[in-house]
CSV table of N, CA and C in Angstrom, one decimal:
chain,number,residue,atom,x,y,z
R,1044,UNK,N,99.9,88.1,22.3
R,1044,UNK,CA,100.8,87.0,22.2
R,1044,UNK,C,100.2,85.7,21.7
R,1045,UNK,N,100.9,85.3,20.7
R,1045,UNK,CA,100.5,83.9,20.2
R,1045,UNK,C,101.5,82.8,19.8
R,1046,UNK,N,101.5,81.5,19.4
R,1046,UNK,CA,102.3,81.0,19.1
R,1046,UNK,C,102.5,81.0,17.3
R,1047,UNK,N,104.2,81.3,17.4
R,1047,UNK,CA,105.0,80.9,15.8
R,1047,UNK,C,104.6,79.6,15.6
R,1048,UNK,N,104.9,78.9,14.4
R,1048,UNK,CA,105.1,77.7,13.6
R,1048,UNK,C,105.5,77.0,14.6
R,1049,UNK,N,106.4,77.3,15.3
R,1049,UNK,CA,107.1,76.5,16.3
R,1049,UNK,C,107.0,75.9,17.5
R,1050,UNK,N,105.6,76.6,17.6
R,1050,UNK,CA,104.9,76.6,18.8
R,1050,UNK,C,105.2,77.4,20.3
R,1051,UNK,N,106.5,78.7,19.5
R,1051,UNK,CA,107.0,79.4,20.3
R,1051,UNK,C,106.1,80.7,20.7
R,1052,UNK,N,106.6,81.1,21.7
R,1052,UNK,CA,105.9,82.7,21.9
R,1052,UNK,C,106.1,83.6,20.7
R,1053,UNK,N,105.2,84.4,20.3
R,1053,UNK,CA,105.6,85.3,19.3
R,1053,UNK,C,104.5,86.3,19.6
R,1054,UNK,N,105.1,87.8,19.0
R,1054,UNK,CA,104.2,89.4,19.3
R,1054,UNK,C,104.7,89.5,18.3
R,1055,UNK,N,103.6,90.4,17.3
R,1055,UNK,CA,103.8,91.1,16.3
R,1055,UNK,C,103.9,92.4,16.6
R,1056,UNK,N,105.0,93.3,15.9
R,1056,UNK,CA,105.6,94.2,16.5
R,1056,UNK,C,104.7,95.2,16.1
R,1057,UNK,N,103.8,95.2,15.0
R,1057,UNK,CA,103.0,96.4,14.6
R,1057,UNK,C,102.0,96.5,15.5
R,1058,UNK,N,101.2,95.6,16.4
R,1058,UNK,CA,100.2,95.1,17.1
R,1058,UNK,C,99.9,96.4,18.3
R,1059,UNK,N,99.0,97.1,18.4
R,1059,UNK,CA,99.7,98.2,19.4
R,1059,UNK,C,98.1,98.3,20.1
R,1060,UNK,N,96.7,97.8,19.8
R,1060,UNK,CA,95.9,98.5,20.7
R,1060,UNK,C,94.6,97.3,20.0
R,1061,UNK,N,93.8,97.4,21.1
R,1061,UNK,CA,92.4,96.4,20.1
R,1061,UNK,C,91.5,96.6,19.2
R,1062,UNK,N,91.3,95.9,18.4
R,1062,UNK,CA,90.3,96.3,17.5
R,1062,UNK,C,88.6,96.3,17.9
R,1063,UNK,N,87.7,97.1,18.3
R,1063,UNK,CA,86.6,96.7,18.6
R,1063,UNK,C,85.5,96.9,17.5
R,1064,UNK,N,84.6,96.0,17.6
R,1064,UNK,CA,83.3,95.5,16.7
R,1064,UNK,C,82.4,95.3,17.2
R,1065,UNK,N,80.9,95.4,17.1
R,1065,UNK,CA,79.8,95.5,17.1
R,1065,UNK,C,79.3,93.9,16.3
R,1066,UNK,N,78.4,93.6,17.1
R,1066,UNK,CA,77.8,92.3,16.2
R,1066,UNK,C,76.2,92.7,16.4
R,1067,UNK,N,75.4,92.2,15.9
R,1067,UNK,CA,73.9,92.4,16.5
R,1067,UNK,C,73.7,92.0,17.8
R,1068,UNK,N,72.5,92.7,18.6
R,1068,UNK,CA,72.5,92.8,19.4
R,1068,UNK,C,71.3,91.4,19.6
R,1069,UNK,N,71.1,90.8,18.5
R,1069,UNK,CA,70.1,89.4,19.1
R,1069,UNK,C,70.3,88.1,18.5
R,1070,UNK,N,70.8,86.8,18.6
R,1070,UNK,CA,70.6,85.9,17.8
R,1070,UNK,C,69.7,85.0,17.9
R,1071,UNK,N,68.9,84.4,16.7
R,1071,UNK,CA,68.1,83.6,16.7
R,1071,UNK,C,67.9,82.4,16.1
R,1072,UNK,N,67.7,81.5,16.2
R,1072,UNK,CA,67.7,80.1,15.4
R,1072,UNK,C,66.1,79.9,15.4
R,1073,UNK,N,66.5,79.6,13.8
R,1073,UNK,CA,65.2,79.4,13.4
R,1073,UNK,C,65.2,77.6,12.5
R,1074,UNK,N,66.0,76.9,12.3
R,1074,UNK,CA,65.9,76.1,11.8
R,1074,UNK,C,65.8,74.3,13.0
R,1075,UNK,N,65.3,74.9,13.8
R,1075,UNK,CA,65.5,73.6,15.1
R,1075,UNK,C,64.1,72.8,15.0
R,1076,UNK,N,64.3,71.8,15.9
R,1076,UNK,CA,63.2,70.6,15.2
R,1076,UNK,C,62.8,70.3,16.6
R,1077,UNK,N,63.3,70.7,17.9
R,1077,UNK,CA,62.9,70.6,18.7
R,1077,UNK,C,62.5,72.3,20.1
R,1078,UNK,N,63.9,72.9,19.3
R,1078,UNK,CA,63.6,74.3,20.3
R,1078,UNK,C,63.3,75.0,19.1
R,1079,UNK,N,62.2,75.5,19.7
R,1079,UNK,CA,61.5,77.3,19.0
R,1079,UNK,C,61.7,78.4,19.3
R,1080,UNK,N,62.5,79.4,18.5
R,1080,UNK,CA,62.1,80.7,19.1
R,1080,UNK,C,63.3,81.2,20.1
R,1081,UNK,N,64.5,80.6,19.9
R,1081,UNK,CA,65.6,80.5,20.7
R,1081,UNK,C,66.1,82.1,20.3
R,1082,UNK,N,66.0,82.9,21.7
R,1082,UNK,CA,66.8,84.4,21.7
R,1082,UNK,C,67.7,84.4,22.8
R,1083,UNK,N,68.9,85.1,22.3
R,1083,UNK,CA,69.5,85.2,23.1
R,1083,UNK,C,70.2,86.9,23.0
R,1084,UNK,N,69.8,87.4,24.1
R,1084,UNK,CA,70.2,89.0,24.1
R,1084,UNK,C,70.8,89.8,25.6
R,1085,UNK,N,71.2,90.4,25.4
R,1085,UNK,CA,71.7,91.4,24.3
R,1085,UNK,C,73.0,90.3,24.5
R,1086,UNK,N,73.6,90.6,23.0
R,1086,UNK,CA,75.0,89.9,22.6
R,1086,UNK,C,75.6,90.8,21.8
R,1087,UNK,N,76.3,90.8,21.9
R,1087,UNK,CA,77.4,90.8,23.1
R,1087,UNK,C,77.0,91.9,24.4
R,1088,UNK,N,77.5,91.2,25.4
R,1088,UNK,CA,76.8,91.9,26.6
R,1088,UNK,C,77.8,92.3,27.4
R,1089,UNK,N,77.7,93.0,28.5
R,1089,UNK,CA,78.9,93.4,29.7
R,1089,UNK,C,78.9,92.7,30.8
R,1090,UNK,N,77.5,91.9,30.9
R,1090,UNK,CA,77.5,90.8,32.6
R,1090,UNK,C,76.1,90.0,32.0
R,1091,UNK,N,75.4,90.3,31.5
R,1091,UNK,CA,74.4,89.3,32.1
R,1091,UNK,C,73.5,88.8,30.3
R,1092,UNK,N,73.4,87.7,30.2
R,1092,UNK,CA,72.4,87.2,28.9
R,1092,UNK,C,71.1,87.0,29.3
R,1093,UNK,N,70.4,87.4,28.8
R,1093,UNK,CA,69.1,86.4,28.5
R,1093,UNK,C,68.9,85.5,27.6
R,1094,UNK,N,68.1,84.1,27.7
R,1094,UNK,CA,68.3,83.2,27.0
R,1094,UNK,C,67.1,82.9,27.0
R,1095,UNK,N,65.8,82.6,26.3
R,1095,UNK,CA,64.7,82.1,26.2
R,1095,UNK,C,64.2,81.4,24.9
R,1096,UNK,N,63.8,80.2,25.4
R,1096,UNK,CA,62.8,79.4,23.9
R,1096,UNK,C,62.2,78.3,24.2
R,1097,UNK,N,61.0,78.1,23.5
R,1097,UNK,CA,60.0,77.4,23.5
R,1097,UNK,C,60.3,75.7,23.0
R,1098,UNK,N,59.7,74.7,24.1
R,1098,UNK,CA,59.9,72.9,23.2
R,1098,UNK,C,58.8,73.0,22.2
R,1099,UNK,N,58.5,72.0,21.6
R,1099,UNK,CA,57.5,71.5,21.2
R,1099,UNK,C,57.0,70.2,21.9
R,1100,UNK,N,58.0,69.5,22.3
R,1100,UNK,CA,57.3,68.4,23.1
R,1100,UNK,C,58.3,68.5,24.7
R,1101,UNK,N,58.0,67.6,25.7
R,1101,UNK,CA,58.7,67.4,26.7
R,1101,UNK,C,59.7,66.8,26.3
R,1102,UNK,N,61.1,67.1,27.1
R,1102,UNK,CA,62.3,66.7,26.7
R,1102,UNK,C,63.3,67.5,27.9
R,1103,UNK,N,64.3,66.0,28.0
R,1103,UNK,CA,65.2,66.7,28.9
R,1103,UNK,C,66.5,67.5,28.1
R,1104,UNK,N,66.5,68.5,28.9
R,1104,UNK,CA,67.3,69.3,28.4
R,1104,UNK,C,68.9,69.8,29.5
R,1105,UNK,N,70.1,69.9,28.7
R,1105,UNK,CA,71.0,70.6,29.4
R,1105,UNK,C,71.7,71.7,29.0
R,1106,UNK,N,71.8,73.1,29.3
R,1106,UNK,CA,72.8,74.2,29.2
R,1106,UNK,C,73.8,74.0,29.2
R,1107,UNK,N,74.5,74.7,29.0
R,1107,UNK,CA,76.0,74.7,29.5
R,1107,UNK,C,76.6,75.8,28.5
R,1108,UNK,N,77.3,76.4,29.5
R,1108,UNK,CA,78.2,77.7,29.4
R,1108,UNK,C,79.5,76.7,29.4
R,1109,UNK,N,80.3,77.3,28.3
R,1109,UNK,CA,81.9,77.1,28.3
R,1109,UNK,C,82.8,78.4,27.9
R,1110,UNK,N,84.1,78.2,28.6
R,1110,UNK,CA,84.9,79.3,28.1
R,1110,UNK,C,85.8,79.2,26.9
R,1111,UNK,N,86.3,79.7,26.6
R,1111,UNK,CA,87.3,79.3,25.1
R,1111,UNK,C,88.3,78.0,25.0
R,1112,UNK,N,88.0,77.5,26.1
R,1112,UNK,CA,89.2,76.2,26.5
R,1112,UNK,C,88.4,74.9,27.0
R,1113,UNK,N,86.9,75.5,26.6
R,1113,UNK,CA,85.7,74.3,27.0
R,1113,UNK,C,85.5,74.0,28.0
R,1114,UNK,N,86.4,74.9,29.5
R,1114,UNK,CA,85.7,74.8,30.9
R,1114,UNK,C,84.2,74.7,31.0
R,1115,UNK,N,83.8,74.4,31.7
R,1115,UNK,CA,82.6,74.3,31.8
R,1115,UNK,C,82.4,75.2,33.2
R,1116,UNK,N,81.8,76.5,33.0
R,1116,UNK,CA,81.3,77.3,34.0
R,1116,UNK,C,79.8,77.8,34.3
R,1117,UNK,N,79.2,76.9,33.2
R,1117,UNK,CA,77.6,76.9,33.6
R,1117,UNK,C,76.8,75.8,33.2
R,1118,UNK,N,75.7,75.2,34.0
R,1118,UNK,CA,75.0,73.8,33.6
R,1118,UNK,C,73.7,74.1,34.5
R,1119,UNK,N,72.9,73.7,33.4
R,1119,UNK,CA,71.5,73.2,34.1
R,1119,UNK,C,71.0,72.5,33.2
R,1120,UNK,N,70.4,71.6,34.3
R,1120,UNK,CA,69.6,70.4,33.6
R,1120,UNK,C,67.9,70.6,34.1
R,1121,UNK,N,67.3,70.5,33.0
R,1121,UNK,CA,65.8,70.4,32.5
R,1121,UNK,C,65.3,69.1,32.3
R,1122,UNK,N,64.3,68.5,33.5
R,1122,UNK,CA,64.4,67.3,33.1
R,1122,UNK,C,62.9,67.6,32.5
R,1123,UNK,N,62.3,66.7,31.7
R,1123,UNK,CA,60.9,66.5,30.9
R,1123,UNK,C,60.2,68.2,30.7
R,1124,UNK,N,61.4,68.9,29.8
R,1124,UNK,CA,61.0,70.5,30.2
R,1124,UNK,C,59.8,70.0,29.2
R,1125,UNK,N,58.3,71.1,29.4
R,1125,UNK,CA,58.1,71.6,28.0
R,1125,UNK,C,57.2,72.9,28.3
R,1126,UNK,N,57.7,73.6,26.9
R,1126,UNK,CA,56.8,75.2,27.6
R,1126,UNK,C,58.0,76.2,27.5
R,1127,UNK,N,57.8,77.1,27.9
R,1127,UNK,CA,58.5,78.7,27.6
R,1127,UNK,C,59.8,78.6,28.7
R,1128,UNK,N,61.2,78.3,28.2
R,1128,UNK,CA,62.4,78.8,29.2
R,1128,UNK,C,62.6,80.0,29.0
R,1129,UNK,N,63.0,80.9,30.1
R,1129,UNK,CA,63.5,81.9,30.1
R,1129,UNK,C,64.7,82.3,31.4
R,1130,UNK,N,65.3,82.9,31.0
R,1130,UNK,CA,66.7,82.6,32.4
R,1130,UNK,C,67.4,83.9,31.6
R,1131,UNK,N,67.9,85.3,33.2
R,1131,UNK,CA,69.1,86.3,32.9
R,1131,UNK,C,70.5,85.2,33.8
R,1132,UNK,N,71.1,84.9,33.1
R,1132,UNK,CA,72.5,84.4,33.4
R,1132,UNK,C,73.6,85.2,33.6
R,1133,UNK,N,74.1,85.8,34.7
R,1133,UNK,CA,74.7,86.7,34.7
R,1133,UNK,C,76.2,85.8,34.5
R,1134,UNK,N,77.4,86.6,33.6
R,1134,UNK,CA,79.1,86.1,33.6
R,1134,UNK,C,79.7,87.2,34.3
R,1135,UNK,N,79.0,88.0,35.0
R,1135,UNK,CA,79.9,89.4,35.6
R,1135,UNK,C,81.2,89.1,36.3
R,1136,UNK,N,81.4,87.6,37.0
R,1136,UNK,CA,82.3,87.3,37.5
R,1136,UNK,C,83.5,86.7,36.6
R,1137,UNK,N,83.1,86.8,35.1
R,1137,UNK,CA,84.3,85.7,34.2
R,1137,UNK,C,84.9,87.1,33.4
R,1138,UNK,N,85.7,87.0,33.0
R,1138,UNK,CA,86.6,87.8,31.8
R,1138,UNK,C,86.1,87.9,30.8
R,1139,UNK,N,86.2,89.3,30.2
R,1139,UNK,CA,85.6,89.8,29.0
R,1139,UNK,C,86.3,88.5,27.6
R,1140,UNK,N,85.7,87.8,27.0
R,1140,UNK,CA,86.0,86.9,26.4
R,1140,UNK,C,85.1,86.2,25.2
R,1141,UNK,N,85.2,85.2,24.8
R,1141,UNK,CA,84.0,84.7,23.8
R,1141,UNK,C,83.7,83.9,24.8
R,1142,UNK,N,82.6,83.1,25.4
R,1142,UNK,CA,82.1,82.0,25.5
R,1142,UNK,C,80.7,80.9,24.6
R,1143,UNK,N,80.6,79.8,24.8
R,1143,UNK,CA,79.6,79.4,23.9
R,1143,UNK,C,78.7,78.6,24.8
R,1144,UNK,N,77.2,79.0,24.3
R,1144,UNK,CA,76.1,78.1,25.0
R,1144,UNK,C,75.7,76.8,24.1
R,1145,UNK,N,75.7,75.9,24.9
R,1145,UNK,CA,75.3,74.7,24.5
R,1145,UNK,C,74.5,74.1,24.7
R,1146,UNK,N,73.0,73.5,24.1
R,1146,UNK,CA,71.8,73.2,24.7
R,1146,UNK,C,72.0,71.6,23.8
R,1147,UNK,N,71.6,71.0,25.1
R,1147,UNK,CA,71.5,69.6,24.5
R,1147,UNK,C,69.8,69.1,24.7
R,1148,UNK,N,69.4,68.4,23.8
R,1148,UNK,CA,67.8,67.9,24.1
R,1148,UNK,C,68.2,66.2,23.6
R,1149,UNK,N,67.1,65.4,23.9
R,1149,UNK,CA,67.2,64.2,23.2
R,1149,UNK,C,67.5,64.1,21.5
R,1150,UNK,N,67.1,65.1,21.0
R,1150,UNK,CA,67.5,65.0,19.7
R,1150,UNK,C,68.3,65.7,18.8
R,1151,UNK,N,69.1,66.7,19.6
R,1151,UNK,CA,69.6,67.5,18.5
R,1151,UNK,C,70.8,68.3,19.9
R,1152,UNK,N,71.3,68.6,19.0
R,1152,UNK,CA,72.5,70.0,20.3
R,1152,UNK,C,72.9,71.2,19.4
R,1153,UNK,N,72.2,72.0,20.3
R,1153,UNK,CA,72.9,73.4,19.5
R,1153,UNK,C,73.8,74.3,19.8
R,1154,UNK,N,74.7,74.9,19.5
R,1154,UNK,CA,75.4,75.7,20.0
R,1154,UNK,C,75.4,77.2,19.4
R,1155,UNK,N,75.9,77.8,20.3
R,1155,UNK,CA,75.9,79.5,20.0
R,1155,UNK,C,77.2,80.3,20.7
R,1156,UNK,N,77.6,81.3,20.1
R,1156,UNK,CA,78.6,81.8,20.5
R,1156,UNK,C,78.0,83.0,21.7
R,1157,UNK,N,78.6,83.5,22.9
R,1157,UNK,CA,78.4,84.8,23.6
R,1157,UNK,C,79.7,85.5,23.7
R,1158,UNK,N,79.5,86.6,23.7
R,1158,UNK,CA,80.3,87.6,24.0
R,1158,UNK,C,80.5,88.1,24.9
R,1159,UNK,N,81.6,88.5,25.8
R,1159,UNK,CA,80.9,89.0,26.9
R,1159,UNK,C,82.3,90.4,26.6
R,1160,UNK,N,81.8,91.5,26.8
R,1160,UNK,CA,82.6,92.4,26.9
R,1160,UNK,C,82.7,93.3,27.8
């Protein structure tokens, strides 16, 4: 169910079952100026991510898990991190859905999409 033009309820009548897809199973950002080496696996997952990457210098850092409506269901703060993060984050308790990780440093914010299925 979605909304018409109108902003009314609407189903399309041919719509009858889900489509499922496969994405890779790792993503990595390679173009950051403060985090190195940023993995995040397996993605799409059924309960739990791992997330790990390296600073280059000390810096405070924040995570944050959101769900498709921008709740915020996960935060941690890193104050003067520097050196190797690594963290399994389990969502086993949230709905198979998209959510997005968001890492803030003093100089940059990156974001990433998770899957959780």
């Amino acid at each position: 169910t979605w909304c018409d033009p109108n902003g009314g309820a609407y189903k399309a009548p041919s719509w009858t079952s889900f489509i499922y897809f496969t994405m890779p199973g790792s993503v990595r950002l390679e173009q950051s100026t403060v985090i190195n080496d940023l993995d995040i696996y397996p993605n799409p997952s059924r309960d739990m991510f791992n997330i790990s990457f390296n600073t280059i210098n000390k810096q405070d850092i924040t995570l944050r898990i959101r769900n498709i409506v921008g709740e915020e269901i996960y935060t941690e703060k890193l104050n003067k991190f520097d050196g190797t993060y690594t963290k399994a984050i389990s969502l086993e308790n949230y709905p198979k859905a998209v959510y997005f990780l968001e890492i803030n440093t003093n100089e940059e914010t990156i974001n990433k999409k998770l899957m959780l299925q």
